[in-house]
Coordinates of C-alpha atoms in Angstrom, one line a residue:
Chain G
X1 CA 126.6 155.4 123.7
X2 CA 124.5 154.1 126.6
X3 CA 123.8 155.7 130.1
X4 CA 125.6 153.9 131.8
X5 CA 129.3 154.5 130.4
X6 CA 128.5 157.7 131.3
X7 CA 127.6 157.0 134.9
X8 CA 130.5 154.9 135.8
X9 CA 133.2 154.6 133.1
X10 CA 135.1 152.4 134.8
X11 CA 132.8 149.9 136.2
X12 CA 132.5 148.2 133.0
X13 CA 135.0 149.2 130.8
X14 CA 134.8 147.9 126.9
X15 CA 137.3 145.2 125.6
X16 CA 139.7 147.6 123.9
X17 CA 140.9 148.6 127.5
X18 CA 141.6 145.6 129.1
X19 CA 142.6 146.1 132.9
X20 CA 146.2 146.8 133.3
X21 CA 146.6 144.4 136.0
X22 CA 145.1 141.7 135.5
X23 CA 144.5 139.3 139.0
X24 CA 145.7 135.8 138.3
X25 CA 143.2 132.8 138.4
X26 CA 142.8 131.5 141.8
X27 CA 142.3 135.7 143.2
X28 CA 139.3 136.1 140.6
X29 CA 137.3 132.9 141.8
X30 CA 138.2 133.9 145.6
X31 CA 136.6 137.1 144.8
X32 CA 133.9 135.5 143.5
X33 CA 133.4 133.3 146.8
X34 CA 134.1 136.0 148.4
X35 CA 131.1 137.9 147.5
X36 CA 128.6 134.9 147.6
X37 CA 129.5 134.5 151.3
X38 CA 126.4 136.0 152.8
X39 CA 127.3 139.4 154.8
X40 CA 125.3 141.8 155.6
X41 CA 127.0 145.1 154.1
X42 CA 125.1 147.9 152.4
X43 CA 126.7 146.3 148.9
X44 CA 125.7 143.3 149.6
X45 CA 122.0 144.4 150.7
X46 CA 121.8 147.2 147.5
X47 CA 123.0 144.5 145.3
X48 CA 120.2 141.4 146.4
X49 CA 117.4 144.2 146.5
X50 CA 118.5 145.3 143.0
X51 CA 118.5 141.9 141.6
X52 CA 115.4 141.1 143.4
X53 CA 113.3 144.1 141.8
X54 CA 115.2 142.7 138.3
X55 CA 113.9 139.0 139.3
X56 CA 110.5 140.1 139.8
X57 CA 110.5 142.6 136.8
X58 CA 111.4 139.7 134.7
X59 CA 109.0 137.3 135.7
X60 CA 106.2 140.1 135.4
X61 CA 107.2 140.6 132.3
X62 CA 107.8 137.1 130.8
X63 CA 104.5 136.3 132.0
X64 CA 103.0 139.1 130.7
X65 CA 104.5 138.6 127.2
X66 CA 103.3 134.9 127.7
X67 CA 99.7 135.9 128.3
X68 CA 99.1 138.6 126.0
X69 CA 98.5 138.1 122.8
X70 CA 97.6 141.4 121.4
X71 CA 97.7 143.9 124.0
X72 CA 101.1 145.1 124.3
X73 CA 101.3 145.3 120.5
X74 CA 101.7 149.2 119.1
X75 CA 98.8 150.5 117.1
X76 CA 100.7 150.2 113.7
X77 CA 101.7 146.7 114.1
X78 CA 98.2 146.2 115.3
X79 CA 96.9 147.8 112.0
X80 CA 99.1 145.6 109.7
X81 CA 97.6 142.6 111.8
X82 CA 94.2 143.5 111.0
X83 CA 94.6 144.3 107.3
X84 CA 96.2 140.6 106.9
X85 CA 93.5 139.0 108.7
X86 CA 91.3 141.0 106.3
X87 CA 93.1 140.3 103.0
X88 CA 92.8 136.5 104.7
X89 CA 89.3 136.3 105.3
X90 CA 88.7 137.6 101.8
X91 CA 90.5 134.8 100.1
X92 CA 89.3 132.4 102.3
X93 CA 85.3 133.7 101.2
X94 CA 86.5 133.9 97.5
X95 CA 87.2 130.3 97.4
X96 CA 84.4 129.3 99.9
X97 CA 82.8 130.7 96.9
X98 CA 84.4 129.2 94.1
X99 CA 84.4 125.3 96.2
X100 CA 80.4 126.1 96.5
X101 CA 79.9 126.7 93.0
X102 CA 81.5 124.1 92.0
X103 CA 79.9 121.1 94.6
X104 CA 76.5 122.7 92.7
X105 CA 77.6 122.2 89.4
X106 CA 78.8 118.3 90.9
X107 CA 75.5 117.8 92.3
X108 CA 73.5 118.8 89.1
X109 CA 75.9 116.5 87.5
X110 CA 75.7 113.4 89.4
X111 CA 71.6 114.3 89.1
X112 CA 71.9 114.7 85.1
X113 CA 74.2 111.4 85.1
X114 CA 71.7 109.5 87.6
X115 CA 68.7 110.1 85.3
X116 CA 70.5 108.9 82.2
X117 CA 71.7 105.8 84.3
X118 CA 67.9 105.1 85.2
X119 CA 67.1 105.7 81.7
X120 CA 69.4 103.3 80.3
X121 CA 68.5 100.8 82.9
X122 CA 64.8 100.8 81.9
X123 CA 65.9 100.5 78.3
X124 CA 67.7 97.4 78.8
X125 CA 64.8 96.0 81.0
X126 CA 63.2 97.0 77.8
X127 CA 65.2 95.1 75.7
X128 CA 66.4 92.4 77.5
X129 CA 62.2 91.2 77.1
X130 CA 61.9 92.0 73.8
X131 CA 65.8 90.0 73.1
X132 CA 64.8 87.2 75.1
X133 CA 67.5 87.7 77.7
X134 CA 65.4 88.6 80.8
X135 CA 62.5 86.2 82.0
X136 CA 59.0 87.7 82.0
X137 CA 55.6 87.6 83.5
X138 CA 52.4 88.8 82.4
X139 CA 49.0 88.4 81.2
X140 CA 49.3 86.0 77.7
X141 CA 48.1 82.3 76.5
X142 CA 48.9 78.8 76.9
X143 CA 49.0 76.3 74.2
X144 CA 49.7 72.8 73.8
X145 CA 49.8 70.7 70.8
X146 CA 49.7 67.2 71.3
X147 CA 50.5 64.8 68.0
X148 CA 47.6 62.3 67.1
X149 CA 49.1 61.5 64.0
X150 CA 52.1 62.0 61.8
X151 CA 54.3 64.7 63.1
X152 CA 53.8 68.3 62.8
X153 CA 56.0 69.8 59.9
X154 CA 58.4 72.8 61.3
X155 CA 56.4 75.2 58.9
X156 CA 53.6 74.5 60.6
X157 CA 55.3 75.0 63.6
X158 CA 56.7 78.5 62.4
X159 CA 53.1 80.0 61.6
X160 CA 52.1 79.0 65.2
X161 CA 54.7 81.4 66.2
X162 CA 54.5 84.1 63.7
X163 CA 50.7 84.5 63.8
X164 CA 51.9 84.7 67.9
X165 CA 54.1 87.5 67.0
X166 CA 51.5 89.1 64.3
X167 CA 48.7 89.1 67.6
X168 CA 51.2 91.3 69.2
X169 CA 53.0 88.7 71.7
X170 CA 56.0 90.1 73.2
X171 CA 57.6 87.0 75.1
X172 CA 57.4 83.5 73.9
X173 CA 58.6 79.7 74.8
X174 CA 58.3 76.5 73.5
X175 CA 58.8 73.7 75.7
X176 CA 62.0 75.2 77.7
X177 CA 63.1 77.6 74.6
X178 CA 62.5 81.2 74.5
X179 CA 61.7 81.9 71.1
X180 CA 63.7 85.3 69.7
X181 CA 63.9 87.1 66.1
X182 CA 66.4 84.6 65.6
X183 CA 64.5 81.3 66.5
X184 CA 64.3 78.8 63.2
X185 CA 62.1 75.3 63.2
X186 CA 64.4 72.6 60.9
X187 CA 62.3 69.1 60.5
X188 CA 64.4 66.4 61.3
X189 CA 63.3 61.9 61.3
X190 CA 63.0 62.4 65.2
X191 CA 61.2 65.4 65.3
X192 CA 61.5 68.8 65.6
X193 CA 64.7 70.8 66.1
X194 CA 64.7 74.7 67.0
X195 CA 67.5 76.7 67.6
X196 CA 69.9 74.0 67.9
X197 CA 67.8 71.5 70.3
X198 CA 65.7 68.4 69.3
X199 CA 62.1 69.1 70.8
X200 CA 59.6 66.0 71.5
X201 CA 55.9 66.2 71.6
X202 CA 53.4 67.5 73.4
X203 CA 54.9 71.2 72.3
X204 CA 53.7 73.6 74.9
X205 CA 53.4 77.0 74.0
X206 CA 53.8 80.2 76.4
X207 CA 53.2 83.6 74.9
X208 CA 53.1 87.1 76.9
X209 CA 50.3 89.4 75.2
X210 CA 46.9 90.3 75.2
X211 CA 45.0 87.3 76.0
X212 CA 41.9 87.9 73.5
X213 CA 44.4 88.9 70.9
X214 CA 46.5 86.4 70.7
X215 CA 43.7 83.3 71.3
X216 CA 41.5 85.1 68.4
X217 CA 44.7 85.3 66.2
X218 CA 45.7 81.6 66.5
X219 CA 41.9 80.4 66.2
X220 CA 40.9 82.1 63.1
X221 CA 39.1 80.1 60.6
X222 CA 42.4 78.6 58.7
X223 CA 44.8 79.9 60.1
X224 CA 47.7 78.9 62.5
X225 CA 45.2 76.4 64.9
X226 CA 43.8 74.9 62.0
X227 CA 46.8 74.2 60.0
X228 CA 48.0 72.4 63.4
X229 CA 44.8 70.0 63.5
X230 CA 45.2 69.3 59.3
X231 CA 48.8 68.2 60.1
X232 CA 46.6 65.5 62.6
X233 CA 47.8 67.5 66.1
X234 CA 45.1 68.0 68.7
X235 CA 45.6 71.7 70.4
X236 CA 44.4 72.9 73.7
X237 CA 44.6 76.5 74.1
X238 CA 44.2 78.5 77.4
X239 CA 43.6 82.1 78.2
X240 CA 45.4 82.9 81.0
X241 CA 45.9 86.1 83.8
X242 CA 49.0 85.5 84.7
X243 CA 51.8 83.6 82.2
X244 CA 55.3 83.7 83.4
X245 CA 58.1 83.0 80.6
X246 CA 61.0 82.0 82.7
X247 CA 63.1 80.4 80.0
X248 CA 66.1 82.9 78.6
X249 CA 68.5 83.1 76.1
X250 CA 72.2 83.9 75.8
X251 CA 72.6 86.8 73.4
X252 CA 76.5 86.9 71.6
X253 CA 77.0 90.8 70.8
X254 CA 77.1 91.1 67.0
X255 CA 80.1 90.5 65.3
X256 CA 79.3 92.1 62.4
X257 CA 76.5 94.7 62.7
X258 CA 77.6 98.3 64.1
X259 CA 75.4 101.2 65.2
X260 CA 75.1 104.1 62.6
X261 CA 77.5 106.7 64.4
X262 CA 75.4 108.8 65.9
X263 CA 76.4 112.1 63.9
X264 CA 75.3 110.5 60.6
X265 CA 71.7 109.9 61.8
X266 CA 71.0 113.6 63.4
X267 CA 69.7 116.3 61.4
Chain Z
X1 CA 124.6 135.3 147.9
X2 CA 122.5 137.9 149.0
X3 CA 121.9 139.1 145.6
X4 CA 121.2 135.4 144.2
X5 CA 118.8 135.1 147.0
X6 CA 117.4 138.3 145.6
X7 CA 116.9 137.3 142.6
X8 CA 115.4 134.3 143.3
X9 CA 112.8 135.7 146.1
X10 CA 112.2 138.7 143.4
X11 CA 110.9 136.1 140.9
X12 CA 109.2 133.7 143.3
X13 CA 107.1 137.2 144.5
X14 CA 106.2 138.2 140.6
X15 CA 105.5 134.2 140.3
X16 CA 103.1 134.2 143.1
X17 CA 101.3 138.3 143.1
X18 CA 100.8 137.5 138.8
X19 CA 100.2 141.5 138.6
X20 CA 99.1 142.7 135.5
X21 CA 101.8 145.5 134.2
X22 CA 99.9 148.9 133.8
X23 CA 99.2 149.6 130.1
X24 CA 100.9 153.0 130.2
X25 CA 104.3 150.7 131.2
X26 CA 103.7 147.7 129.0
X27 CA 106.1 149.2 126.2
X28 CA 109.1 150.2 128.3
X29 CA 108.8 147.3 131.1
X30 CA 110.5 145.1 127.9
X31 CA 113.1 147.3 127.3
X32 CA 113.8 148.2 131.1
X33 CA 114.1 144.7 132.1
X34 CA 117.2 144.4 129.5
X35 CA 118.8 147.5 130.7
X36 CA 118.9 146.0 134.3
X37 CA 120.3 142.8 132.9
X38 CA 123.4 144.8 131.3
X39 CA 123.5 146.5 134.6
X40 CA 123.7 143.2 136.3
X41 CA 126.5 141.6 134.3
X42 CA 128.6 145.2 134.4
X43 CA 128.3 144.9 138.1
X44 CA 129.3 141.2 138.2
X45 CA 132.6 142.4 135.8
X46 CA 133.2 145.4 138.2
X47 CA 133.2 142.9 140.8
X48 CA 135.7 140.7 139.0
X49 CA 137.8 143.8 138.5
X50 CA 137.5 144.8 142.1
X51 CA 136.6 147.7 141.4
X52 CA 132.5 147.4 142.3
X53 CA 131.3 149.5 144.3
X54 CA 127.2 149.7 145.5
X55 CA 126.5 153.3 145.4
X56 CA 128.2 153.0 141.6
X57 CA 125.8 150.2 141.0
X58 CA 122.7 151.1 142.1
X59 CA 123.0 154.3 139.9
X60 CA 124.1 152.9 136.9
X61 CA 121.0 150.1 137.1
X62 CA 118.4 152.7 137.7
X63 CA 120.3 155.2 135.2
X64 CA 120.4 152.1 132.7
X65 CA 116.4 151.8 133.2
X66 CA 115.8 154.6 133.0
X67 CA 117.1 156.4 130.1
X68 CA 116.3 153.1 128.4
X69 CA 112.8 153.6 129.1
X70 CA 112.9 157.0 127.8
X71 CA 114.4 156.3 124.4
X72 CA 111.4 154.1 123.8
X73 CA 109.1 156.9 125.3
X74 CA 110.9 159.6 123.0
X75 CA 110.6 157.2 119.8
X76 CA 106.9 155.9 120.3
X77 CA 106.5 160.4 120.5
X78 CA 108.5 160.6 117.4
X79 CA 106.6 157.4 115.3
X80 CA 109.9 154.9 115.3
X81 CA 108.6 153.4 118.4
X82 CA 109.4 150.1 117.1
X83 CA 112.6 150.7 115.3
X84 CA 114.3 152.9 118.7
X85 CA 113.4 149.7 120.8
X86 CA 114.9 147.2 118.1
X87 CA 118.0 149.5 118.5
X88 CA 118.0 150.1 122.2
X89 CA 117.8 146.4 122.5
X90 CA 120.1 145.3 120.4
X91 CA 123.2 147.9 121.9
X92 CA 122.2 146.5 125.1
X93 CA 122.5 143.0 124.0
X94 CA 126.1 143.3 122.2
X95 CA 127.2 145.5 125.9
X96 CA 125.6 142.0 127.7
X97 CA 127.8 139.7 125.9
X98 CA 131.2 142.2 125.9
X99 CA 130.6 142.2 129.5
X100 CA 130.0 138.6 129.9
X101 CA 133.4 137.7 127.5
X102 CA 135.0 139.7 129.8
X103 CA 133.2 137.5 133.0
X104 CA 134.7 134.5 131.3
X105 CA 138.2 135.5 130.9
X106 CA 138.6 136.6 134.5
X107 CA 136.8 133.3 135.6
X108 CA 138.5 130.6 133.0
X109 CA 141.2 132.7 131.5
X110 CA 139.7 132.1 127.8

C-alpha cells in the first residue's frame, strides 16, 4: 500500500503484528534518552539532516500555503471559483438593479406626496382666511361708527357687514371679533351682542378687500352708511393700504355635516 | 538531539530564506512534506523497537517522497489530480497515527 512498507517492512510494522518481545517501560524511555544524547554517528547525522530538510520543507510550505491565495490552486478548481464569482456578481447587479428601481419609484413618490402636501397646505392657508381661523393682512377699509344718539339696532349692524361681504371683503373684525359665515348681531338693553360677546360703542370696523369697492359699497346713496347715520350714528370711514385683521376665531369641526364621499360626486 | 536540532535549524533556515516554491513543485511539495512526516514517526517507532537503522531510514523518507510525489504527478496526467492527493493524503495520515499509537504504547504502555 505505500512505498515505504515496501522498502523496509519491518521498520514500521502495522498494529496487527505487534513485536514479539516487547521491552519493558523504563528500556523504551532509556532508548529514547539514549538517542537524544548528542553523538556524532552517521544515524545520528542522516537522521538531523533528514529532519532538517523536513523542517525547512514544512515551513516553505506552510508559508507558502499562507501566502497564496490562488496560485497553487489546479485549473478545475480555479474554473469552479471563477464561475461562482460569476453567478455572484450577477446576482449582486440583478438586485443593484432591482434596489435602484425601486429608490426611483420612492423618490417620484415622496415628490408626488410633497406636492400634494404643499397643495393642501395652501388650501388651508386658503381657508383658514376665508374661516376666520388665520389672521390676515391686506389692502381693505377702516370704519368707525360712533353713537350720537339712541343705539344702533343689530340690523343695522348686520347690513354694515353684509353690504362688506356683497363689496367682495374677504376678512373682517369688529371691535376685537372676526366676523365669519356664522357671526349673528342680537340687540340687547346694554347694547350690542355678537357672537356671544357684549360690544360697546364706538364699533370699529376692519375689512380686507378692495379699497374702492368696499368704501363705494358702504357709501351708496341709502344704503349700509346711511342707514347707520338715520339710526343717529356718526361714521368715519377710511381707505386704507395696508389693514391687518389680527383677531381669529376658534373653529369646532362640524358635528353634524359630512363631506359627500368622494365617489358619489365624480362622474 | 541531533535530529531535533535539525529540525529546528531546518525551519529557522525556510523562516529566514522565505523562498518561493517553484510552480512546477507547488502541487507535490504538499503531498511530499506528509510523506516525510510518516517517514519521521516510522523511524521514531523503529527506534522504539530497536530496530532503526539510518541507511533504512534515509531510503524509506526519500522513497516515501518520492513515490508520493509521483502519484500526484500520475493523477494531475490522468485528470483525478485532486481526488489521488485527497487519497494519498489521507493513507498517509491513518499510517501517521498507527505509527504514533504504536509511539505511545512503547512510551506510556497505553
Amino acid at each position: 500500500m505505500s512505498p515505504d512498507h515496501r522498502a523496509d517492512p519491518g521498520q514500521d510494522p502495522d498494529e496487527q503484528s505487534p513485536t514479539p518481545t516487547r521491552p519493558p517501560l523504563s528500556a523504551s524511555w532509556r532508548t529514547v534518552r539514549r538517542a537524544l544524547a548528542p553523538r556524532a554517528t552517521r544515524a545520528q547525522g542522516m537522521a538531523g539532516l533528514l529532519c532538517a530538510l523536513l523542517g525547512f520543507a514544512l515551513v516553505v510550505q506552510v508559508q507558502q500555503t499562507r501566502t497564496d491565495g490562488l496560485t497553487n490552486l489546479r485549473q478545475d478548481e480555479l474554473v469552479r471559483i471563477l464561475d461562482d464569482v460569476t453567478q455572484r456578481s450577477e446576482e449582486l447587479t440583478a438586485q443593484a438593479n432591482a434596489l435602484r428601481s425601486e429608490r426611483n419609484e420612492l423618490v417620484s413618490g415622496s415628490d408626488t406626496q410633497r406636492t400634494a402636501r404643499e397643495a393642501a397646505a395652501q388650501r388651508a392657508e386658503v381657508q383658514g382666511i376665508l374661516a376666520g381661523r388665520l389672521p390676515a393682512q391686506g389692502p381693505g377699509i377702516e370704519l368707525v361708527i360712533v353713537e350720537r344718539e339712541g343705539s344702533i339696532p343689530a340690523l343695522t349692524m348686520h347690513n354694515v357687514l353684509e353690504e362688506l361681504r356683497n363689496a367682495g371683503a374677504e376678512a373682517v373684525q369688529l371691535n376685537d371679533l372676526r366676523l365669519t359665515a356664522q357671526s349673528y348681531f342680537v340687540d340687547v338693553p346694554d347694547g350690542l351682542v355678537v357672537d356671544g360677546t357684549l360690544l360697546s360703542p364706538p364699533y370699529r370696523w376692519l375689512a380686507i378687500g378692495d379699497p374702492a369697492t368696499l368704501s363705494g359699497a358702504l357709501g351708496i346713496r341709502g344704503g349700509a352708511l346711511a342707514t347707520v347715520r338715520n339710526a343717529g350714528g356718526a361714521t368715519n370711514l377710511d381707505s386704507r393700504d395696508l389693514v391687518e385683521v389680527a383677531a381669529t376665531k376658534a373653529i369646532s369641526a362640524p358635528r353634524f355635516a359630512t363631506p359627500v364621499p368622494v365617489a358619489e360626486t365624480d362622474e | 538531539m541531533i535530529a531535533v536540532l535539525g529540525l529546528i535549524i531546518g525551519a529557522l533556515v525556510g523562516l529566514a530564506l522565505e523562498p518561493t516554491v517553484p510552480v512546477a513543485l507547488q502541487p507535490y511539495l504538499p503531498i511530499a512534506v506528509v510523506a516525510a512526516l510518516d517517514a519521521l514517526f516510522g523511524g521514531l517507532r523503529a527506534l522504539l523497537d530497536g530496530t532503526f537503522d539510518d541507511r533504512v531510514f534515509l531510503v524509506s523518507f526519500l522513497s516515501n517522497v518520492v513515490v508520493a510525489a509521483l502519484i500526484v504527478f500520475l493523477g494531475d496526467q490522468l485528470g483525478v489530480g485532486t481526488q489521488l492527493s485527497t487519497g494519498v493524503v489521507v493513507v498517509l495520515g491513518i499510517r501517521i497515527f498507527s505509527n504514533a499509537a504504536a509511539i505511545r504504547r512503547h512510551l506510556f504502555r497505553a
